Amino acid sequence: MTLFAGPSLVESYLEQIHNSCLVGGEGALADYIPELAGVDPTGFGLSLALHDGYVYSIADADIGFTIQSVSKPLTYALALTHKGFDAVDERIGVEPSGEAFNEISVDSKRRPRNPMINAGAILSASLLLEVEPDVDTAFGELVDFYSACAGRKLVLDEDVYRSEMKSGARNRAIAYMLQSFGVLHAEPEHAIDLYFRQCSVVVTTDDLAVIGGTLANGGVNPRTGRRAVSQSVVQRVLSVMTTCGMYDGAGDWVTTVGLPAKSGVGGGIMAVLPGQLGIGVYSPLLDEHGNSVRGVKACKRLSSDLGLHMFNVARESRVTVRGFYSAHELHITTDRSDSERRYLHGKHDRIRIYELQGDLTFSGTESVLRRLRSSATEFEVAILDLSRVDHVDEVSRSMFVGASQNLRGLQRSAVIVDPDGVVIKRHSHASEPARGAQFVVTTMHEALTRAEDFLLKLAVEEG
């Protein structure tokens, strides 16, 4: 029996986003790569990886698809690691191109304008071949790095790789152009081979979310706890993803979503909220920019609803639980009969108080509710003290209300101490009580009274 509904509430919310974005069939498959033209256009998965490695997945999150251009920031990170910032900057710029991802685009120094367009990504791959000229060996190291970021071993889709090798004339032209400009020093065919292989690595939305979580954690994989890449490289990569990751749609993305992100023509999008979480989305129908139509919609909803925009000024803290203790430590006397007081004296350890602090947005609220769920066998009543909380966003408010309401009748209960009305807005003119107000009180004395009432009721029911 699920006692606390934190995770199920999050999954229900993600399902709502999934269903709302599923409406309509706009977009088209990436049919210029023959193997991608045959994928199921209805596929749609969504995953969130939190800073502690916990992953929420819904719908087609287990469908494997090729990473395509979501690989570009990873290969760029590996090139920066091996060659250093100065050497890479000499050959690849960091400015938005304002052009499509496959444009033959260079700056005044004849460098690709950034590593997120194809020209820059091919050159990033060529830099790895300057360290290890053998394509097989270079790819082995590359896929090991991708796997370290994802937290599991990733593999190549041979069919997509062969399809790209047969249909990649434009990318070959870009490679030879870069060679003619004197910036690509490896063999063009080898660089193209490695680039097509990196694009053909198979991932799921869980993988993209965990890779995003690794970048959000400054290079440490949230699931394995192992460092995959340095923090200085992550800072550079996230900066370029912010300005260039969504191609010529980057400006709209930054203003409406506000997360470093990278899309791929396989239908994937990886987005990162530094310090908090990674997002992975898959839906293969693409817009005119080469970005997943449903993926963009889902990310816009997530950012708006959960306050994920990187310029959101709300104070966010991973440590939203200031302290927790049993009711034995409360020096509060309630109005009880002698027999009730004797019974309750031995039961106060079944009332757990959680003191919360800061501004509670999605990440902190989810963490609190998941913590409650994992320790639900240790108490009958949880008292959530929000006296030190200044703000609760709308989604978090719904999560608190939903979790508390779902406990009714499940032999567990929760009471929220909310003196400032941050969870339940109090309006003096309201004729009806606010939704969920029955479990919200203004003082700890009221909360303890409610908790004891619940324990006494259980005692009567149990005979």
GROMACS .gro file of C-alpha atoms in nm:
model
  463
    1MET     CA    1   0.000   0.000   0.000
    2THR     CA    2   0.142   0.340  -0.098
    3LEU     CA    3   0.121   0.559   0.210
    4PHE     CA    4   0.269   0.880   0.077
    5ALA     CA    5   0.186   0.990  -0.272
    6GLY     CA    6   0.482   1.215  -0.354
    7PRO     CA    7   0.614   1.017  -0.651
    8SER     CA    8   0.268   0.924  -0.783
    9LEU     CA    9   0.166   1.290  -0.768
   10VAL     CA   10   0.471   1.387  -0.973
   11GLU     CA   11   0.400   1.112  -1.223
   12SER     CA   12   0.037   1.221  -1.245
   13TYR     CA   13   0.150   1.575  -1.316
   14LEU     CA   14   0.390   1.453  -1.587
   15GLU     CA   15   0.107   1.249  -1.736
   16GLN     CA   16  -0.103   1.566  -1.757
   17ILE     CA   17   0.176   1.741  -1.945
   18HIS     CA   18   0.221   1.438  -2.170
   19ASN     CA   19  -0.148   1.420  -2.255
   20SER     CA   20  -0.183   1.794  -2.320
   21CYS     CA   21   0.119   1.796  -2.553
   22LEU     CA   22   0.008   1.479  -2.731
   23VAL     CA   23  -0.284   1.661  -2.893
   24GLY     CA   24  -0.223   1.733  -3.261
   25GLY     CA   25   0.015   1.576  -3.509
   26GLU     CA   26   0.225   1.872  -3.614
   27GLY     CA   27   0.577   1.823  -3.741
   28ALA     CA   28   0.755   1.577  -3.966
   29LEU     CA   29   1.004   1.291  -3.933
   30ALA     CA   30   1.370   1.346  -4.025
   31ASP     CA   31   1.327   1.162  -4.356
   32TYR     CA   32   1.657   1.281  -4.502
   33ILE     CA   33   1.810   1.001  -4.293
   34PRO     CA   34   1.627   0.699  -4.440
   35GLU     CA   35   1.641   0.489  -4.123
   36LEU     CA   36   1.476   0.767  -3.920
   37ALA     CA   37   1.191   0.798  -4.170
   38GLY     CA   38   1.054   0.464  -4.052
   39VAL     CA   39   1.020   0.532  -3.679
   40ASP     CA   40   0.679   0.543  -3.507
   41PRO     CA   41   0.570   0.910  -3.520
   42THR     CA   42   0.345   0.867  -3.214
   43GLY     CA   43   0.629   0.789  -2.974
   44PHE     CA   44   0.645   1.030  -2.681
   45GLY     CA   45   0.840   0.981  -2.357
   46LEU     CA   46   0.936   1.211  -2.071
   47SER     CA   47   1.185   1.172  -1.782
   48LEU     CA   48   1.311   1.387  -1.495
   49ALA     CA   49   1.637   1.308  -1.312
   50LEU     CA   50   1.674   1.486  -0.979
   51HIS     CA   51   1.996   1.594  -0.810
   52ASP     CA   52   2.006   1.280  -0.593
   53GLY     CA   53   1.967   1.045  -0.891
   54TYR     CA   54   1.596   0.967  -0.853
   55VAL     CA   55   1.431   0.944  -1.196
   56TYR     CA   56   1.064   0.986  -1.284
   57SER     CA   57   0.962   0.832  -1.617
   58ILE     CA   58   0.634   0.820  -1.806
   59ALA     CA   59   0.488   0.693  -2.133
   60ASP     CA   60   0.753   0.587  -2.390
   61ALA     CA   61   1.051   0.654  -2.163
   62ASP     CA   62   1.184   0.303  -2.232
   63ILE     CA   63   1.194   0.342  -2.612
   64GLY     CA   64   1.546   0.349  -2.751
   65PHE     CA   65   1.628   0.612  -3.015
   66THR     CA   66   1.947   0.755  -3.156
   67ILE     CA   67   2.097   1.048  -2.971
   68GLN     CA   68   2.177   1.243  -3.291
   69SER     CA   69   2.273   1.605  -3.219
   70VAL     CA   70   2.219   1.574  -2.844
   71SER     CA   71   2.564   1.415  -2.866
   72LYS     CA   72   2.725   1.744  -2.969
   73PRO     CA   73   2.774   1.900  -2.624
   74LEU     CA   74   2.919   1.571  -2.498
   75THR     CA   75   3.176   1.542  -2.776
   76TYR     CA   76   3.258   1.911  -2.730
   77ALA     CA   77   3.313   1.844  -2.359
   78LEU     CA   78   3.548   1.556  -2.442
   79ALA     CA   79   3.740   1.774  -2.690
   80LEU     CA   80   3.779   2.048  -2.427
   81THR     CA   81   3.901   1.788  -2.178
   82HIS     CA   82   4.165   1.647  -2.414
   83LYS     CA   83   4.278   1.956  -2.602
   84GLY     CA   84   4.218   2.239  -2.355
   85PHE     CA   85   4.009   2.554  -2.387
   86ASP     CA   86   4.257   2.764  -2.584
   87ALA     CA   87   4.325   2.500  -2.849
   88VAL     CA   88   3.955   2.431  -2.901
   89ASP     CA   89   3.862   2.801  -2.907
   90GLU     CA   90   4.120   2.857  -3.180
   91ARG     CA   91   3.928   2.618  -3.406
   92ILE     CA   92   3.562   2.644  -3.291
   93GLY     CA   93   3.370   2.961  -3.202
   94VAL     CA   94   3.102   3.001  -2.937
   95GLU     CA   95   2.864   3.248  -3.104
   96PRO     CA   96   2.507   3.166  -3.216
   97SER     CA   97   2.490   3.119  -3.591
   98GLY     CA   98   2.128   3.227  -3.643
   99GLU     CA   99   2.117   2.960  -3.912
  100ALA     CA  100   1.990   2.604  -3.953
  101PHE     CA  101   2.189   2.322  -3.790
  102ASN     CA  102   2.323   2.190  -4.123
  103GLU     CA  103   2.429   2.521  -4.278
  104ILE     CA  104   2.782   2.543  -4.411
  105SER     CA  105   2.857   2.822  -4.167
  106VAL     CA  106   3.189   2.971  -4.053
  107ASP     CA  107   3.295   3.302  -3.899
  108SER     CA  108   3.551   3.559  -4.021
  109LYS     CA  109   3.833   3.334  -3.896
  110ARG     CA  110   3.688   3.047  -4.098
  111ARG     CA  111   3.598   2.861  -3.779
  112PRO     CA  112   3.259   2.693  -3.730
  113ARG     CA  113   3.051   2.948  -3.539
  114ASN     CA  114   2.979   2.708  -3.251
  115PRO     CA  115   3.001   2.337  -3.162
  116MET     CA  116   2.625   2.281  -3.168
  117ILE     CA  117   2.584   2.313  -3.546
  118ASN     CA  118   2.705   2.032  -3.769
  119ALA     CA  119   3.022   2.210  -3.882
  120GLY     CA  120   3.132   2.264  -3.522
  121ALA     CA  121   3.035   1.912  -3.417
  122ILE     CA  122   3.232   1.752  -3.702
  123LEU     CA  123   3.533   1.958  -3.604
  124SER     CA  124   3.489   1.854  -3.238
  125ALA     CA  125   3.499   1.491  -3.350
  126SER     CA  126   3.811   1.560  -3.557
  127LEU     CA  127   3.986   1.700  -3.248
  128LEU     CA  128   3.942   1.364  -3.077
  129LEU     CA  129   4.110   1.198  -3.374
  130GLU     CA  130   4.411   1.425  -3.326
  131VAL     CA  131   4.452   1.257  -2.985
  132GLU     CA  132   4.367   0.904  -3.107
  133PRO     CA  133   4.378   0.867  -3.490
  134ASP     CA  134   4.213   0.523  -3.497
  135VAL     CA  135   3.838   0.573  -3.541
  136ASP     CA  136   3.743   0.253  -3.357
  137THR     CA  137   3.956   0.344  -3.055
  138ALA     CA  138   3.837   0.706  -3.054
  139PHE     CA  139   3.474   0.594  -3.069
  140GLY     CA  140   3.531   0.346  -2.788
  141GLU     CA  141   3.656   0.628  -2.564
  142LEU     CA  142   3.371   0.853  -2.677
  143VAL     CA  143   3.097   0.600  -2.601
  144ASP     CA  144   3.261   0.523  -2.265
  145PHE     CA  145   3.233   0.894  -2.180
  146TYR     CA  146   2.871   0.910  -2.291
  147SER     CA  147   2.803   0.599  -2.080
  148ALA     CA  148   2.970   0.754  -1.774
  149CYS     CA  149   2.737   1.054  -1.809
  150ALA     CA  150   2.430   0.829  -1.853
  151GLY     CA  151   2.524   0.587  -1.577
  152ARG     CA  152   2.495   0.277  -1.795
  153LYS     CA  153   2.666   0.122  -2.097
  154LEU     CA  154   2.539   0.271  -2.424
  155VAL     CA  155   2.566   0.103  -2.765
  156LEU     CA  156   2.564   0.190  -3.135
  157ASP     CA  157   2.262   0.147  -3.363
  158GLU     CA  158   2.434  -0.014  -3.661
  159ASP     CA  159   2.137   0.037  -3.897
  160VAL     CA  160   2.115   0.411  -3.835
  161TYR     CA  161   2.494   0.442  -3.859
  162ARG     CA  162   2.498   0.273  -4.199
  163SER     CA  163   2.202   0.484  -4.313
  164GLU     CA  164   2.383   0.803  -4.218
  165MET     CA  165   2.704   0.691  -4.390
  166LYS     CA  166   2.508   0.634  -4.714
  167SER     CA  167   2.311   0.959  -4.703
  168GLY     CA  168   2.557   1.206  -4.550
  169ALA     CA  169   2.674   1.397  -4.858
  170ARG     CA  170   2.609   1.739  -4.705
  171ASN     CA  171   2.806   1.661  -4.391
  172ARG     CA  172   3.090   1.527  -4.604
  173ALA     CA  173   3.089   1.854  -4.794
  174ILE     CA  174   3.115   2.041  -4.462
  175ALA     CA  175   3.412   1.827  -4.355
  176TYR     CA  176   3.603   1.885  -4.678
  177MET     CA  177   3.523   2.256  -4.664
  178LEU     CA  178   3.670   2.273  -4.314
  179GLN     CA  179   3.979   2.091  -4.439
  180SER     CA  180   4.018   2.341  -4.722
  181PHE     CA  181   4.002   2.625  -4.466
  182GLY     CA  182   4.288   2.466  -4.273
  183VAL     CA  183   4.096   2.405  -3.947
  184LEU     CA  184   4.025   2.031  -3.982
  185HIS     CA  185   4.354   1.843  -3.946
  186ALA     CA  186   4.229   1.484  -3.931
  187GLU     CA  187   4.123   1.287  -4.238
  188PRO     CA  188   3.776   1.422  -4.338
  189GLU     CA  189   3.635   1.072  -4.394
  190HIS     CA  190   3.755   0.964  -4.051
  191ALA     CA  191   3.601   1.271  -3.888
  192ILE     CA  192   3.271   1.206  -4.065
  193ASP     CA  193   3.282   0.839  -3.965
  194LEU     CA  194   3.329   0.926  -3.598
  195TYR     CA  195   3.062   1.197  -3.616
  196PHE     CA  196   2.804   0.959  -3.768
  197ARG     CA  197   2.886   0.699  -3.503
  198GLN     CA  198   2.836   0.945  -3.218
  199CYS     CA  199   2.499   1.046  -3.362
  200SER     CA  200   2.395   0.679  -3.383
  201VAL     CA  201   2.438   0.594  -3.014
  202VAL     CA  202   2.110   0.460  -2.867
  203VAL     CA  203   1.957   0.634  -2.564
  204THR     CA  204   1.625   0.658  -2.380
  205THR     CA  205   1.469   0.961  -2.217
  206ASP     CA  206   1.597   0.827  -1.884
  207ASP     CA  207   1.950   0.838  -2.029
  208LEU     CA  208   1.907   1.195  -2.151
  209ALA     CA  209   1.765   1.300  -1.815
  210VAL     CA  210   2.057   1.144  -1.625
  211ILE     CA  211   2.310   1.298  -1.866
  212GLY     CA  212   2.136   1.630  -1.803
  213GLY     CA  213   2.151   1.557  -1.430
  214THR     CA  214   2.525   1.493  -1.459
  215LEU     CA  215   2.571   1.837  -1.615
  216ALA     CA  216   2.336   1.986  -1.353
  217ASN     CA  217   2.561   1.835  -1.083
  218GLY     CA  218   2.872   2.000  -1.221
  219GLY     CA  219   2.993   1.682  -1.390
  220VAL     CA  220   2.914   1.424  -1.120
  221ASN     CA  221   2.668   1.154  -1.225
  222PRO     CA  222   2.374   1.172  -0.978
  223ARG     CA  223   2.315   0.797  -0.997
  224THR     CA  224   2.669   0.660  -0.973
  225GLY     CA  225   2.824   0.943  -0.771
  226ARG     CA  226   3.128   0.936  -1.000
  227ARG     CA  227   3.271   1.240  -1.172
  228ALA     CA  228   3.242   1.213  -1.550
  229VAL     CA  229   3.372   1.558  -1.649
  230SER     CA  230   3.528   1.860  -1.479
  231GLN     CA  231   3.318   2.147  -1.348
  232SER     CA  232   3.502   2.402  -1.564
  233VAL     CA  233   3.417   2.205  -1.879
  234VAL     CA  234   3.054   2.173  -1.768
  235GLN     CA  235   3.032   2.551  -1.721
  236ARG     CA  236   3.153   2.609  -2.077
  237VAL     CA  237   2.927   2.341  -2.224
  238LEU     CA  238   2.615   2.470  -2.048
  239SER     CA  239   2.693   2.823  -2.160
  240VAL     CA  240   2.712   2.720  -2.525
  241MET     CA  241   2.402   2.501  -2.493
  242THR     CA  242   2.212   2.803  -2.360
  243THR     CA  243   2.293   3.027  -2.656
  244CYS     CA  244   2.327   2.773  -2.937
  245GLY     CA  245   2.173   2.441  -2.837
  246MET     CA  246   1.836   2.491  -3.004
  247TYR     CA  247   1.980   2.627  -3.330
  248ASP     CA  248   1.798   2.921  -3.488
  249GLY     CA  249   1.518   2.872  -3.235
  250ALA     CA  250   1.755   2.941  -2.943
  251GLY     CA  251   1.627   3.291  -2.870
  252ASP     CA  252   1.267   3.181  -2.830
  253TRP     CA  253   1.381   2.884  -2.623
  254VAL     CA  254   1.588   3.093  -2.380
  255THR     CA  255   1.308   3.343  -2.323
  256THR     CA  256   1.025   3.092  -2.282
  257VAL     CA  257   1.199   2.787  -2.133
  258GLY     CA  258   1.519   2.936  -1.995
  259LEU     CA  259   1.722   2.614  -1.962
  260PRO     CA  260   2.047   2.505  -2.127
  261ALA     CA  261   1.934   2.241  -2.375
  262LYS     CA  262   2.021   2.040  -2.683
  263SER     CA  263   1.790   1.885  -2.938
  264GLY     CA  264   1.843   1.612  -3.194
  265VAL     CA  265   1.668   1.515  -3.517
  266GLY     CA  266   1.603   1.172  -3.367
  267GLY     CA  267   1.336   1.347  -3.158
  268GLY     CA  268   1.527   1.385  -2.833
  269ILE     CA  269   1.572   1.695  -2.619
  270MET     CA  270   1.799   1.716  -2.316
  271ALA     CA  271   1.754   2.015  -2.083
  272VAL     CA  272   1.942   2.109  -1.766
  273LEU     CA  273   1.854   2.313  -1.459
  274PRO     CA  274   2.197   2.364  -1.297
  275GLY     CA  275   2.212   2.236  -0.941
  276GLN     CA  276   1.873   2.067  -0.957
  277LEU     CA  277   1.768   1.835  -1.239
  278GLY     CA  278   1.795   1.705  -1.593
  279ILE     CA  279   1.508   1.657  -1.839
  280GLY     CA  280   1.485   1.403  -2.120
  281VAL     CA  281   1.209   1.413  -2.381
  282TYR     CA  282   1.148   1.204  -2.691
  283SER     CA  283   0.902   1.264  -2.974
  284PRO     CA  284   1.027   1.227  -3.332
  285LEU     CA  285   0.801   1.479  -3.510
  286LEU     CA  286   1.017   1.786  -3.575
  287ASP     CA  287   0.949   2.156  -3.634
  288GLU     CA  288   1.116   2.374  -3.897
  289HIS     CA  289   1.422   2.418  -3.672
  290GLY     CA  290   1.478   2.042  -3.636
  291ASN     CA  291   1.348   2.039  -3.277
  292SER     CA  292   1.086   1.798  -3.142
  293VAL     CA  293   0.744   1.968  -3.156
  294ARG     CA  294   0.601   1.787  -2.855
  295GLY     CA  295   0.934   1.799  -2.676
  296VAL     CA  296   0.948   2.178  -2.698
  297LYS     CA  297   0.587   2.205  -2.577
  298ALA     CA  298   0.656   1.974  -2.283
  299CYS     CA  299   0.966   2.167  -2.179
  300LYS     CA  300   0.778   2.498  -2.198
  301ARG     CA  301   0.506   2.358  -1.972
  302LEU     CA  302   0.758   2.215  -1.725
  303SER     CA  303   0.952   2.540  -1.708
  304SER     CA  304   0.641   2.752  -1.664
  305ASP     CA  305   0.460   2.528  -1.414
  306LEU     CA  306   0.760   2.433  -1.203
  307GLY     CA  307   0.942   2.766  -1.214
  308LEU     CA  308   1.249   2.612  -1.380
  309HIS     CA  309   1.364   2.915  -1.580
  310MET     CA  310   1.729   2.966  -1.491
  311PHE     CA  311   1.664   3.335  -1.423
  312ASN     CA  312   1.388   3.257  -1.175
  313VAL     CA  313   1.491   3.441  -0.858
  314ALA     CA  314   1.315   3.211  -0.610
  315ARG     CA  315   1.556   3.082  -0.346
  316GLU     CA  316   1.604   2.710  -0.394
  317SER     CA  317   1.780   2.483  -0.150
  318ARG     CA  318   1.837   2.111  -0.158
  319VAL     CA  319   1.814   2.107   0.223
  320THR     CA  320   1.448   2.212   0.261
  321VAL     CA  321   1.405   2.003   0.578
  322ARG     CA  322   1.549   2.219   0.856
  323GLY     CA  323   1.493   1.956   1.122
  324PHE     CA  324   1.275   1.660   1.221
  325TYR     CA  325   1.185   1.512   1.558
  326SER     CA  326   0.903   1.336   1.743
  327ALA     CA  327   0.625   1.501   1.941
  328HIS     CA  328   0.798   1.393   2.263
  329GLU     CA  329   1.026   1.695   2.213
  330LEU     CA  330   0.736   1.942   2.198
  331HIS     CA  331   0.666   2.122   2.524
  332ILE     CA  332   0.298   2.171   2.446
  333THR     CA  333   0.007   2.071   2.668
  334THR     CA  334  -0.323   1.983   2.503
  335ASP     CA  335  -0.663   1.959   2.671
  336ARG     CA  336  -0.702   1.585   2.740
  337SER     CA  337  -0.852   1.357   3.003
  338ASP     CA  338  -0.615   1.168   3.230
  339SER     CA  339  -0.673   0.840   3.047
  340GLU     CA  340  -0.619   1.003   2.707
  341ARG     CA  341  -0.301   1.171   2.832
  342ARG     CA  342  -0.162   0.841   2.960
  343TYR     CA  343  -0.236   0.671   2.628
  344LEU     CA  344  -0.090   0.952   2.419
  345HIS     CA  345   0.226   0.975   2.629
  346GLY     CA  346   0.336   0.642   2.489
  347LYS     CA  347   0.232   0.733   2.136
  348HIS     CA  348   0.401   1.070   2.083
  349ASP     CA  349   0.692   0.896   1.911
  350ARG     CA  350   0.441   0.809   1.634
  351ILE     CA  351   0.396   1.179   1.560
  352ARG     CA  352   0.683   1.315   1.350
  353ILE     CA  353   0.745   1.688   1.301
  354TYR     CA  354   0.927   1.810   0.990
  355GLU     CA  355   1.041   2.174   0.994
  356LEU     CA  356   1.073   2.310   0.640
  357GLN     CA  357   1.247   2.625   0.526
  358GLY     CA  358   1.313   2.845   0.224
  359ASP     CA  359   1.110   2.879  -0.095
  360LEU     CA  360   0.953   2.549  -0.193
  361THR     CA  361   0.953   2.493  -0.566
  362PHE     CA  362   0.915   2.157  -0.739
  363SER     CA  363   1.259   2.014  -0.665
  364GLY     CA  364   1.246   2.082  -0.291
  365THR     CA  365   0.883   1.977  -0.252
  366GLU     CA  366   0.939   1.651  -0.437
  367SER     CA  367   1.236   1.576  -0.213
  368VAL     CA  368   1.032   1.640   0.103
  369LEU     CA  369   0.738   1.422  -0.008
  370ARG     CA  370   0.967   1.140  -0.118
  371ARG     CA  371   1.145   1.156   0.217
  372LEU     CA  372   0.810   1.129   0.396
  373ARG     CA  373   0.709   0.832   0.185
  374SER     CA  374   1.033   0.645   0.256
  375SER     CA  375   0.991   0.690   0.633
  376ALA     CA  376   0.613   0.643   0.653
  377THR     CA  377   0.642   0.323   0.858
  378GLU     CA  378   0.800   0.527   1.139
  379PHE     CA  379   0.493   0.737   1.222
  380GLU     CA  380   0.116   0.760   1.209
  381VAL     CA  381   0.102   1.140   1.172
  382ALA     CA  382   0.342   1.379   1.003
  383ILE     CA  383   0.332   1.746   1.099
  384LEU     CA  384   0.483   1.968   0.830
  385ASP     CA  385   0.586   2.299   0.986
  386LEU     CA  386   0.595   2.569   0.716
  387SER     CA  387   0.648   2.858   0.958
  388ARG     CA  388   0.986   2.934   0.800
  389VAL     CA  389   0.867   2.897   0.441
  390ASP     CA  390   0.816   3.220   0.246
  391HIS     CA  391   0.681   3.090  -0.083
  392VAL     CA  392   0.527   2.773  -0.228
  393ASP     CA  393   0.469   2.767  -0.603
  394GLU     CA  394   0.141   2.643  -0.754
  395VAL     CA  395   0.260   2.294  -0.847
  396SER     CA  396   0.418   2.242  -0.505
  397ARG     CA  397   0.098   2.364  -0.339
  398SER     CA  398  -0.101   2.104  -0.532
  399MET     CA  399   0.150   1.836  -0.438
  400PHE     CA  400   0.118   1.915  -0.066
  401VAL     CA  401  -0.261   1.924  -0.083
  402GLY     CA  402  -0.278   1.605  -0.291
  403ALA     CA  403  -0.038   1.413  -0.067
  404SER     CA  404  -0.228   1.509   0.249
  405GLN     CA  405  -0.569   1.428   0.102
  406ASN     CA  406  -0.453   1.092  -0.028
  407LEU     CA  407  -0.354   0.988   0.323
  408ARG     CA  408  -0.705   1.010   0.457
  409GLY     CA  409  -0.833   0.658   0.522
  410LEU     CA  410  -0.489   0.496   0.475
  411GLN     CA  411  -0.405   0.474   0.845
  412ARG     CA  412  -0.170   0.773   0.812
  413SER     CA  413  -0.236   1.143   0.833
  414ALA     CA  414  -0.058   1.474   0.781
  415VAL     CA  415  -0.114   1.819   0.927
  416ILE     CA  416   0.041   2.135   0.785
  417VAL     CA  417   0.130   2.428   1.009
  418ASP     CA  418   0.085   2.724   0.777
  419PRO     CA  419   0.062   3.051   0.978
  420ASP     CA  420   0.119   3.276   0.676
  421GLY     CA  421  -0.111   3.099   0.432
  422VAL     CA  422   0.159   2.996   0.185
  423VAL     CA  423  -0.011   2.664   0.107
  424ILE     CA  424  -0.377   2.746   0.161
  425LYS     CA  425  -0.454   3.105   0.070
  426ARG     CA  426  -0.686   3.257   0.324
  427HIS     CA  427  -0.945   3.506   0.200
  428SER     CA  428  -1.165   3.673   0.460
  429HIS     CA  429  -1.447   3.716   0.210
  430ALA     CA  430  -1.452   3.355   0.094
  431SER     CA  431  -1.783   3.178   0.152
  432GLU     CA  432  -1.633   2.830   0.104
  433PRO     CA  433  -1.325   2.691   0.280
  434ALA     CA  434  -1.017   2.663   0.056
  435ARG     CA  435  -0.951   2.327  -0.103
  436GLY     CA  436  -0.758   2.112   0.141
  437ALA     CA  437  -0.807   2.352   0.434
  438GLN     CA  438  -0.925   2.071   0.662
  439PHE     CA  439  -0.567   1.957   0.733
  440VAL     CA  440  -0.403   2.303   0.753
  441VAL     CA  441  -0.371   2.488   1.085
  442THR     CA  442  -0.196   2.804   1.197
  443THR     CA  443  -0.018   2.692   1.517
  444MET     CA  444   0.179   2.394   1.640
  445HIS     CA  445  -0.069   2.359   1.929
  446GLU     CA  446  -0.351   2.307   1.680
  447ALA     CA  447  -0.138   2.064   1.480
  448LEU     CA  448  -0.055   1.853   1.785
  449THR     CA  449  -0.421   1.848   1.884
  450ARG     CA  450  -0.519   1.726   1.536
  451ALA     CA  451  -0.246   1.462   1.545
  452GLU     CA  452  -0.352   1.335   1.886
  453ASP     CA  453  -0.717   1.327   1.774
  454PHE     CA  454  -0.612   1.100   1.488
  455LEU     CA  455  -0.425   0.863   1.721
  456LEU     CA  456  -0.721   0.845   1.959
  457LYS     CA  457  -0.952   0.772   1.667
  458LEU     CA  458  -0.723   0.488   1.556
  459ALA     CA  459  -0.730   0.346   1.909
  460VAL     CA  460  -1.111   0.339   1.907
  461GLU     CA  461  -1.125   0.179   1.561
  462GLU     CA  462  -0.874  -0.088   1.662
  463GLY     CA  463  -1.087  -0.168   1.967
   0.00000   0.00000   0.00000
